Amino acid sequence: MSTMALQRPVSVQWDVEQAAALYGIRNWSNGYFDISPAGEVVVNFREGNPDPGGVSLIEILRGLRERGTQLPVLLRFRDFLTSRIAELNESFAQAIRESSYHGVYRGVYPIKVNQQQQVLEEITRFGERYHYGLEAGSKPELIAALAYLRDREAYIICNGYKDEEFIDLALQSSRMGLQVILVLEMPGELPLILERARLLGIDPALGIRVRLSTRGSGHWAESAGDRSVFGLNMSQVIDAVDYLKEQGSLHCLRLLHYHQGSQIPNIRAIREACVEATRIYVNLVQEGAPMGLLDLGGGLAVDYDGSQSSSPSSSNYGIQEYCVDVIEAIKQVTDEAEVAHPDIITESGRAVVAYYSVLLFNILDVSSFEPPASPAALPKGAHETLADLYSVEEALSQRTAREGLNDAVYYRDQLRSLFVHGSISLRERGLGEKMFWHLVTRIARLVEDMDPIPEELEDLQGTLVDFYYGNFSLFQSLPDSWAISQLFPVMPIHRLGERPVRRAILADITCDCDGKMDRFINLRDSHQGLPVHPLRDDEDYFLGVFLVGAYQETLGDLHNLLGDTNVVSISLEDGRIRYTHEIKGDSVADVLAYVEYDPKELAARFRHFAEAAVAEGRITPQERRRILTAYEDGLRGYTYYEHP
Ligand code: PLP
């Protein structure tokens, strides 16, 4: 049997519509990406695009190559950042209008989700029309926020643990007219904040973060609920209110905040938390606090796998439904209690920035799964167990696939044990192994078209896939894929007019056994391997990982000393691609310096070693020069595989 035997039955019929369905691109891309009739993934810019057609990622790559930018490269699309901010704000505005809600929406962007300067600059510039503010979870984030936010109607929400310096900076900025709110994460922060405020002669704007009993769902379920790390429980909230009353500062309490966790896939959990929080809000008003602001934190989920379900990488609601549901929940509870509708803040990060970035990389090599050649005919006088194994093939059909696999495993194990006891020869055992893999491959082919695939046979396909080695580091560019098994949409960005006849696990270049993506979206079984095309000689094969704008850049680490990738911002102006904000990825010297090596000292040490080799007559002075040049070029070079 040839390698091609693993292909699906080859029909010539294949078009880009089938590719779109296979990779689910229209389910997860929010309309930002699609496939062109030429079989390439295209970007649908909203700004600066005079033509309705999208711009091919391959064309963008071509331009980058001409400019000397190496892969892997992270492309950022400003267009999608601004479009998401608009979508969020306008969805809230519409829900507010349609439900006759009296408050307004004043969202803030949580800097931690993507702290890149360009993101902050873009969000504060574009967000001004909506009075869109920032959330700072630490002193450095507050310092960055203060440098960019100038809108006096937008909020800066200060979460996180606060020292005196953090508090003073927030208070002084509110003196300058910014709306900075200090949110209590722990009861102990209150006396310090009031003391600093008194010393500086400033009335602080205060918020309280609460721990709700309603738990979230998805990866981050632990972030909420009674045992979450941050926020005050109900008795601590009452103590804080009493303390504020005692200190004559209850008039400073303006905001109630909670955060259920990130990526809450189920709208029911969001609604339940919102109802509980609004009840607390109403009680605080009834205690005499002016309030006015209800901050629902983050959690607005992104449908990474496009399944519109409550699975952890998906979301069973859209932005509009989210807005309508939370407005309705808040309205209902406040109306019942005859309390004025609060202005609403959300700290939605992931939903705003996920679409912003795409990682592109090339495949460096392939290790193909080779189905074993058909085993030789059963030799005369062969052991009966070997004959039994051979006979499994005769009865094999889709209906008997499960039974066939069980029998094959049973007889293979019997043959192993017979060999250990000296009852069969090495040659017979070898024949048995060959027959076993032949049967497994045939069963996998039979199973491929079954719907549903019986549970016991689901993993079978995963054992028969190729390894495609990609020029990227999972730990640097997709840490959540490794750490919390988050699924991201991955697909080839060209050749989509051709049927992808291979299935592959994507391995990165870290040589770490965890450095791989082996679960993919949009497959009946996420373990089946990604459908890909066979490599062609002298032609690069490019894959894209989409929706990586949230959390991935900063969480990435220097595993195997593979550093930050090159980054380029892409926009359209009058239909022409513009490459801006180009940031060179880490050089080898950069990453070595992060882990305390001094690149100059490294070069000096190597020079010394080379000189000794000259003295010992191992190399000539000319060879020394060439070796040193290679070493120094290596230090200056990109940490990833460089195209010659
Ligand atoms: N607010 C707080 C306090 C957070 O800790 C986070 C992140 O976990 C967010 C907002 C952002 O959440 P998301 O990205 O789910 O919108």
Coordinates of C-alpha atoms in Angstrom, one line a residue, residues 2 99 135 142 222 225 258 279 288 303 324 503 538 561 570 591 627 632 642:
S2 CA 1.4 3.4 -0.9
S99 CA -34.9 48.8 26.6
E135 CA -8.5 49.3 33.3
L142 CA -1.6 52.9 35.5
E222 CA -12.2 29.5 39.6
G225 CA -17.2 32.3 43.4
Y258 CA -17.0 41.9 39.9
R279 CA -28.8 43.1 44.1
G288 CA -26.6 55.5 51.5
D303 CA -16.0 31.9 19.6
V324 CA -29.3 42.9 25.8
R503 CA -3.7 15.1 8.3
D538 CA 10.9 24.2 -3.6
L561 CA 15.4 30.8 24.0
I570 CA -1.1 45.9 8.2
V591 CA 17.2 36.5 24.3
I627 CA 34.2 31.0 12.4
E632 CA 28.8 37.0 15.6
E642 CA 15.9 32.0 8.9

